[in-house]
CSV table of C-alpha atoms in Angstrom, one decimal:
chain,number,residue,atom,x,y,z
A,13,MET,CA,0.6,-0.1,-0.1
A,14,LYS,CA,3.0,2.7,0.6
A,15,THR,CA,4.2,1.7,-2.7
A,16,ILE,CA,0.7,2.6,-4.7
A,17,PHE,CA,0.9,5.5,-2.4
A,18,SER,CA,4.1,7.1,-2.8
A,19,GLN,CA,4.0,6.2,-6.6
A,20,TRP,CA,0.5,8.8,-7.5
A,21,LYS,CA,2.4,11.0,-4.3
A,22,THR,CA,4.8,11.7,-7.5
A,23,ILE,CA,2.6,11.2,-10.7
A,24,LEU,CA,-0.2,14.2,-9.1
A,25,ALA,CA,3.3,16.5,-8.1
A,26,ALA,CA,4.3,15.5,-11.6
A,27,VAL,CA,1.1,16.5,-12.9
A,28,ALA,CA,0.8,19.7,-11.1
A,29,THR,CA,4.1,20.6,-12.5
A,30,ILE,CA,3.1,20.7,-15.9
A,31,GLY,CA,-0.2,22.5,-15.0
A,32,VAL,CA,1.7,25.1,-13.6
A,33,LEU,CA,4.0,25.1,-17.0
A,34,ILE,CA,1.7,25.3,-18.7
A,35,ILE,CA,0.1,28.4,-16.6
A,36,LEU,CA,3.3,30.1,-17.7
A,37,SER,CA,3.5,29.7,-20.8
A,38,SER,CA,-0.1,30.8,-21.5
A,39,PHE,CA,1.1,34.0,-19.9
A,40,LYS,CA,4.6,34.5,-21.5
A,41,LYS,CA,2.1,34.3,-25.1
A,42,ASN,CA,-0.3,36.8,-23.2
A,43,GLU,CA,3.0,39.1,-22.8
A,44,PRO,CA,3.4,41.9,-25.1
A,45,LYS,CA,6.7,40.6,-27.3
A,46,PRO,CA,9.9,43.9,-27.7
A,47,ALA,CA,9.2,45.6,-31.1
A,48,LEU,CA,11.0,45.0,-33.5
A,49,ASP,CA,13.9,47.8,-34.5
A,50,ASP,CA,13.5,48.8,-38.5
A,51,LEU,CA,16.1,52.4,-38.5
A,52,LYS,CA,17.9,50.8,-40.5
A,53,GLY,CA,20.4,53.0,-43.6
A,54,THR,CA,24.3,54.5,-44.0
A,55,ILE,CA,24.5,57.6,-42.6
A,56,ASN,CA,28.0,59.0,-44.1
A,57,ILE,CA,29.4,62.4,-42.7
A,58,SER,CA,33.0,64.2,-42.6
A,59,GLY,CA,33.6,68.3,-42.1
A,60,ALA,CA,35.4,69.9,-39.3
A,61,PHE,CA,37.5,68.8,-36.5
A,62,ALA,CA,35.8,70.8,-34.5
A,63,LEU,CA,32.9,68.8,-34.3
A,64,TYR,CA,34.1,65.5,-35.2
A,65,PRO,CA,34.5,64.1,-31.7
A,66,ILE,CA,31.5,64.3,-30.8
A,67,THR,CA,30.6,63.4,-33.9
A,68,VAL,CA,31.9,60.2,-32.7
A,69,LYS,CA,30.3,59.6,-30.0
A,70,TRP,CA,26.7,60.8,-30.4
A,71,ALA,CA,26.5,58.1,-33.3
A,72,GLN,CA,28.0,55.1,-30.9
A,73,GLU,CA,25.2,56.1,-28.6
A,74,PHE,CA,22.6,56.4,-31.4
A,75,LYS,CA,23.8,52.2,-32.8
A,76,LYS,CA,22.7,51.1,-29.1
A,77,ILE,CA,19.6,52.0,-30.1
A,78,HIS,CA,19.2,51.8,-33.5
A,79,PRO,CA,22.0,48.8,-34.4
A,80,ASN,CA,20.5,48.4,-37.8
A,81,VAL,CA,22.0,51.7,-38.6
A,82,VAL,CA,25.6,52.3,-40.1
A,83,PHE,CA,28.0,55.4,-39.9
A,84,ASN,CA,31.2,55.6,-42.1
A,85,ILE,CA,32.8,59.7,-40.5
A,86,SER,CA,35.7,61.5,-41.0
A,87,ALA,CA,37.1,64.6,-40.5
A,88,GLY,CA,39.3,66.6,-42.6
A,89,GLY,CA,37.3,70.5,-42.3
A,90,ALA,CA,34.6,71.8,-42.5
A,91,GLY,CA,35.5,72.8,-46.2
A,92,LYS,CA,35.9,69.5,-47.7
A,93,GLY,CA,32.5,68.2,-45.1
A,94,ILE,CA,30.6,71.2,-47.3
A,95,THR,CA,31.3,70.6,-50.2
A,96,ASP,CA,31.4,67.1,-49.5
A,97,ALA,CA,27.3,67.8,-48.4
A,98,LEU,CA,26.0,69.8,-51.5
A,99,SER,CA,28.6,67.8,-53.7
A,100,GLY,CA,26.2,64.2,-53.1
A,101,LEU,CA,29.0,62.4,-51.5
A,102,VAL,CA,27.4,62.5,-47.8
A,103,ASP,CA,24.7,62.8,-46.1
A,104,ILE,CA,26.4,65.1,-43.1
A,105,GLY,CA,28.9,67.7,-43.9
A,106,LEU,CA,30.5,69.4,-40.6
A,107,ALA,CA,30.1,72.7,-40.2
A,108,SER,CA,32.5,74.9,-38.1
A,109,ARG,CA,32.0,78.0,-39.7
A,110,ASP,CA,29.5,80.5,-41.4
A,111,ILE,CA,27.8,79.4,-44.7
A,112,ASN,CA,28.0,82.1,-46.8
A,113,PRO,CA,25.7,83.0,-49.2
A,114,GLU,CA,26.3,80.9,-52.9
A,115,GLU,CA,26.5,77.5,-50.6
A,116,ILE,CA,22.8,78.6,-49.7
A,117,LYS,CA,22.1,78.8,-53.2
A,118,LYS,CA,24.1,74.6,-53.6
A,119,GLY,CA,20.8,74.3,-50.8
A,120,ALA,CA,23.1,74.2,-48.2
A,121,TYR,CA,20.4,73.3,-44.9
A,122,THR,CA,22.6,74.3,-41.1
A,123,ILE,CA,20.9,72.9,-38.3
A,124,TYR,CA,23.2,73.8,-34.7
A,125,VAL,CA,24.1,70.7,-32.8
A,126,THR,CA,26.6,72.9,-30.4
A,127,LYS,CA,28.8,75.5,-29.7
A,128,ASP,CA,32.2,75.5,-29.4
A,129,ALA,CA,34.9,78.0,-29.9
A,130,VAL,CA,38.8,79.0,-31.7
A,131,VAL,CA,41.7,79.5,-28.6
A,132,PRO,CA,45.2,81.4,-29.4
A,133,THR,CA,47.8,78.9,-28.5
A,134,PHE,CA,51.3,79.5,-27.7
A,135,ASN,CA,54.3,76.6,-27.0
A,136,THR,CA,54.6,76.5,-22.9
A,137,GLY,CA,59.0,76.4,-23.3
A,138,ASN,CA,58.6,79.2,-24.1
A,139,PRO,CA,61.1,81.9,-22.5
A,140,ASN,CA,58.4,84.1,-22.0
A,141,ALA,CA,54.8,81.5,-21.1
A,142,ALA,CA,54.8,83.3,-17.8
A,143,LEU,CA,54.2,86.3,-18.3
A,144,LEU,CA,52.1,86.2,-21.0
A,145,GLU,CA,49.8,84.4,-19.4
A,146,SER,CA,50.2,86.6,-16.7
A,147,LYS,CA,49.7,90.2,-18.7
A,148,GLY,CA,47.7,87.8,-21.8
A,149,VAL,CA,47.2,89.6,-25.4
A,150,LYS,CA,45.0,92.1,-26.7
A,151,ARG,CA,42.7,91.4,-30.3
A,152,ASN,CA,45.0,94.4,-31.9
A,153,GLN,CA,48.3,93.0,-31.0
A,154,PHE,CA,47.4,89.2,-32.1
A,155,LEU,CA,45.4,91.2,-35.2
A,156,ASP,CA,49.3,92.9,-36.0
A,157,VAL,CA,51.1,89.0,-35.2
A,158,PHE,CA,48.8,87.3,-37.5
A,159,VAL,CA,47.8,89.0,-39.7
A,160,SER,CA,49.4,92.7,-40.3
A,161,GLY,CA,53.0,90.8,-39.9
A,162,LYS,CA,54.2,94.2,-37.6
A,163,VAL,CA,54.4,91.5,-34.7
A,164,THR,CA,57.0,90.0,-35.3
A,165,ASN,CA,58.7,88.5,-31.4
A,166,TRP,CA,57.9,87.7,-28.4
A,167,ASN,CA,58.9,90.7,-27.1
A,168,GLN,CA,56.4,92.9,-28.7
A,169,LEU,CA,54.2,91.6,-25.9
A,170,GLY,CA,54.8,92.7,-23.9
A,171,GLY,CA,57.5,89.4,-22.8
A,172,LYS,CA,61.0,90.4,-22.0
A,173,VAL,CA,63.5,87.1,-23.7
A,174,SER,CA,63.7,88.7,-27.5
A,175,VAL,CA,62.5,85.3,-29.0
A,176,PRO,CA,60.7,84.9,-32.8
A,177,ILE,CA,57.5,84.2,-33.3
A,178,HIS,CA,56.7,81.6,-35.6
A,179,ILE,CA,53.2,81.7,-36.5
A,180,TYR,CA,51.0,78.6,-37.6
A,181,THR,CA,48.0,78.0,-39.6
A,182,ARG,CA,45.6,75.9,-41.3
A,183,SER,CA,46.9,75.1,-44.6
A,184,ASP,CA,43.1,73.2,-44.9
A,185,ALA,CA,39.7,75.5,-45.7
A,186,ALA,CA,39.2,74.8,-42.5
A,187,GLY,CA,36.2,77.0,-39.8
A,188,ALA,CA,38.3,77.1,-37.5
A,189,ALA,CA,41.2,79.4,-39.2
A,190,GLU,CA,37.8,81.6,-41.0
A,191,THR,CA,36.3,82.1,-37.6
A,192,TRP,CA,40.2,82.9,-36.2
A,193,ALA,CA,40.3,85.7,-39.1
A,194,LYS,CA,36.5,86.4,-39.1
A,195,TYR,CA,37.5,87.9,-35.0
A,196,PHE,CA,39.8,90.5,-36.5
A,197,GLY,CA,37.1,90.9,-39.4
A,198,LYS,CA,38.8,89.0,-41.8
A,199,LYS,CA,39.1,85.9,-44.3
A,200,GLN,CA,40.9,83.0,-43.6
A,201,GLU,CA,43.3,83.2,-47.2
A,202,ASP,CA,44.3,86.8,-44.7
A,203,LEU,CA,46.1,84.8,-42.3
A,204,LEU,CA,49.7,84.4,-42.3
A,205,GLY,CA,52.0,81.7,-41.6
A,206,VAL,CA,52.7,78.1,-41.9
A,207,GLY,CA,50.0,76.5,-43.0
A,208,VAL,CA,49.4,72.7,-41.4
A,209,TYR,CA,47.1,70.1,-41.9
A,210,GLY,CA,44.6,70.0,-39.2
A,211,ASP,CA,43.5,70.0,-36.3
A,212,PRO,CA,45.5,67.9,-34.0
A,213,GLY,CA,48.3,68.9,-36.2
A,214,LEU,CA,48.9,72.4,-36.2
A,215,ALA,CA,48.0,71.9,-32.3
A,216,GLN,CA,51.4,68.9,-33.0
A,217,ALA,CA,53.6,71.9,-34.6
A,218,VAL,CA,52.6,74.2,-32.5
A,219,LYS,CA,54.1,72.1,-29.6
A,220,LYS,CA,56.9,71.6,-30.8
A,221,ASP,CA,58.4,74.8,-31.8
A,222,VAL,CA,59.6,76.4,-28.3
A,223,THR,CA,58.8,80.0,-30.5
A,224,GLY,CA,55.6,79.0,-32.1
A,225,ILE,CA,51.6,80.1,-32.2
A,226,GLY,CA,48.9,79.1,-33.2
A,227,TYR,CA,44.8,77.9,-33.0
A,228,ASN,CA,43.4,75.1,-31.9
A,229,ASN,CA,39.2,73.4,-31.3
A,230,LEU,CA,38.9,73.2,-27.2
A,231,ALA,CA,38.9,69.0,-27.9
A,232,TYR,CA,42.2,69.5,-29.0
A,233,LEU,CA,43.7,71.5,-25.9
A,234,TYR,CA,42.5,69.9,-22.7
A,235,ASP,CA,42.9,66.3,-22.0
A,236,LEU,CA,39.1,64.9,-20.6
A,237,LYS,CA,40.2,62.7,-18.5
A,238,THR,CA,41.9,65.4,-16.3
A,239,ARG,CA,39.7,67.7,-18.0
A,240,LYS,CA,43.1,70.5,-17.7
A,241,GLN,CA,45.4,72.0,-21.1
A,242,VAL,CA,47.4,69.2,-22.3
A,243,ALA,CA,50.9,69.2,-21.7
A,244,GLY,CA,53.0,71.3,-24.3
A,245,VAL,CA,50.9,73.1,-25.2
A,246,HIS,CA,48.0,75.6,-23.9
A,247,ALA,CA,45.9,78.4,-24.6
A,248,LEU,CA,47.4,81.6,-25.0
A,249,PRO,CA,45.3,84.4,-22.7
A,250,ILE,CA,42.9,87.0,-24.5
A,251,ASP,CA,43.7,90.9,-22.7
A,252,VAL,CA,39.2,91.5,-24.1
A,253,ASN,CA,39.4,94.3,-21.9
A,254,GLY,CA,42.6,95.3,-23.1
A,255,ASN,CA,44.3,96.9,-19.9
A,256,GLY,CA,47.0,95.0,-20.0
A,257,LYS,CA,47.0,92.1,-17.7
A,258,ILE,CA,44.2,89.0,-17.5
A,259,ASP,CA,41.9,90.2,-14.5
A,260,GLU,CA,39.7,87.1,-12.2
A,261,ASN,CA,36.8,87.1,-14.9
A,262,GLU,CA,39.1,87.0,-17.8
A,263,ASN,CA,40.5,83.9,-15.9
A,264,PHE,CA,39.1,80.7,-17.5
A,265,TYR,CA,41.7,78.6,-19.1
A,266,ASP,CA,42.5,76.2,-16.4
A,267,THR,CA,40.5,73.7,-17.3
A,268,ILE,CA,38.2,72.9,-20.1
A,269,ASP,CA,35.5,73.5,-17.8
A,270,HIS,CA,35.7,76.8,-16.9
A,271,LEU,CA,36.4,78.3,-20.8
A,272,THR,CA,33.0,76.7,-21.8
A,273,ASP,CA,31.1,78.1,-18.8
A,274,ALA,CA,33.4,81.4,-20.4
A,275,ILE,CA,32.2,80.7,-23.4
A,276,ALA,CA,28.4,80.2,-22.9
A,277,ASP,CA,28.1,83.0,-20.5
A,278,GLY,CA,29.8,85.6,-23.2
A,279,ARG,CA,32.8,86.2,-21.1
A,280,TYR,CA,34.9,84.6,-24.4
A,281,PRO,CA,34.3,86.8,-27.3
A,282,SER,CA,32.1,85.8,-30.0
A,283,PRO,CA,34.0,85.1,-32.2
A,284,PRO,CA,36.0,83.0,-31.9
A,285,ALA,CA,33.2,81.7,-30.3
A,286,ARG,CA,30.4,80.1,-33.2
A,287,ASN,CA,28.3,77.4,-32.6
A,288,LEU,CA,28.5,74.0,-34.4
A,289,GLY,CA,26.0,72.1,-37.0
A,290,PHE,CA,24.6,69.4,-39.7
A,291,LEU,CA,25.0,70.6,-42.7
A,292,PHE,CA,22.7,69.4,-45.3
A,293,LYS,CA,21.8,69.7,-49.3
A,294,GLY,CA,18.2,70.5,-49.0
A,295,LYS,CA,16.0,69.6,-46.0
A,296,PRO,CA,16.9,66.0,-44.5
A,297,ARG,CA,14.1,63.4,-45.8
A,298,ARG,CA,15.6,60.2,-45.7
A,299,PRO,CA,13.8,58.5,-42.1
A,300,GLU,CA,17.2,57.9,-40.2
A,301,LEU,CA,19.0,61.3,-41.1
A,302,VAL,CA,15.5,63.5,-39.2
A,303,ALA,CA,15.9,60.3,-36.9
A,304,PHE,CA,19.3,60.9,-35.7
A,305,VAL,CA,19.5,65.4,-36.2
A,306,LYS,CA,16.4,65.1,-33.4
A,307,TYR,CA,18.1,62.3,-31.0
A,308,VAL,CA,21.3,64.0,-31.1
A,309,LEU,CA,19.1,68.0,-30.4
A,310,THR,CA,17.4,66.2,-27.3
A,311,ASP,CA,18.9,63.9,-25.3
A,312,GLY,CA,22.2,63.4,-27.0
A,313,GLN,CA,22.9,66.7,-25.3
A,314,LYS,CA,23.7,64.9,-22.7
A,315,PHE,CA,27.2,64.4,-23.4
A,316,VAL,CA,28.4,67.4,-24.6
A,317,ASP,CA,29.4,69.3,-21.8
A,318,GLU,CA,31.7,66.8,-20.9
A,319,ASN,CA,33.0,66.0,-24.3
A,320,GLY,CA,33.8,69.6,-24.1
A,321,TYR,CA,31.2,71.6,-25.3
A,322,ILE,CA,28.6,73.5,-24.7
A,323,VAL,CA,24.9,73.0,-24.4
A,324,LEU,CA,23.0,75.6,-26.8
A,325,SER,CA,19.2,77.5,-25.3
A,326,LYS,CA,16.4,75.6,-24.6
A,327,GLN,CA,15.6,77.9,-26.9
A,328,LYS,CA,17.9,77.5,-29.9
A,329,LEU,CA,17.2,73.4,-29.6
A,330,ALA,CA,14.1,73.9,-30.1
A,331,GLU,CA,14.9,76.5,-33.1
A,332,GLU,CA,16.4,74.0,-34.1
A,333,LEU,CA,14.1,70.8,-34.3
A,334,LYS,CA,11.4,72.3,-35.5
A,335,LYS,CA,14.0,72.2,-39.2
A,336,VAL,CA,12.9,68.6,-39.0
A,337,ASN,CA,10.3,68.5,-38.5
């Protein structure tokens, strides 16, 4: 009898288990299935070195949501990116300068996505480094270095040691060069100096030359982990009020966060501060392009600060969003 009872007990337990599995299975069938992401396509991008790092970050984060979208991104200067976009070679040109009337006639359609600045640079091994950082350089003095050529020695900028100024500029059609020239009411072609390709190349040229002077976008002057300036080449402070010294409200170059705050609140002049944008040939229509732009202007903005850029105002972001709706 015990054996029969034990067998029945085992059978009932098995039936109960099967019943529970059937119930759980029916619940699973009724559960809503996760929506499949059907957004796909390829987005080709080229252009400004200034926008390149944050665009790569945006693309990486966007792919986590839409894995079927493929990105091809290259940096080659704003001029190349704009030309590539208007000729149909890429979908998005990274633009770090104003768009001219001829480009608008060709269909240039710009959506601004963030803001940064061009910063004058010098080699920290310069024998006048301490004086230069405490006194700064006035706008007209920069003009006489980069445009008129009247200033050729660091002692003319307040240094005590007589050493020649070696000027470096961009050899490629660059938004940084155009913006730096605009600070003086000029064009890139008006800038003096030895031409060097790209933002990284220009920073490296100044870093290798103790008497060098140049200009760079923020992403190439600061370490995004330490938030401090990279070794060898630093920002050359602008004496904004022209009083011959860097006052407390002009002293904001020690970290990228202090500098971006100064750009955001206007203590750093504009230009050389500027808006950065995605340039299309005509209004973007393809679903993957529209979705990417909307992501950049909304959720993507949370990556702007940490990568050394400035978030556009809520009003400006809303204006730019309207351009893709």
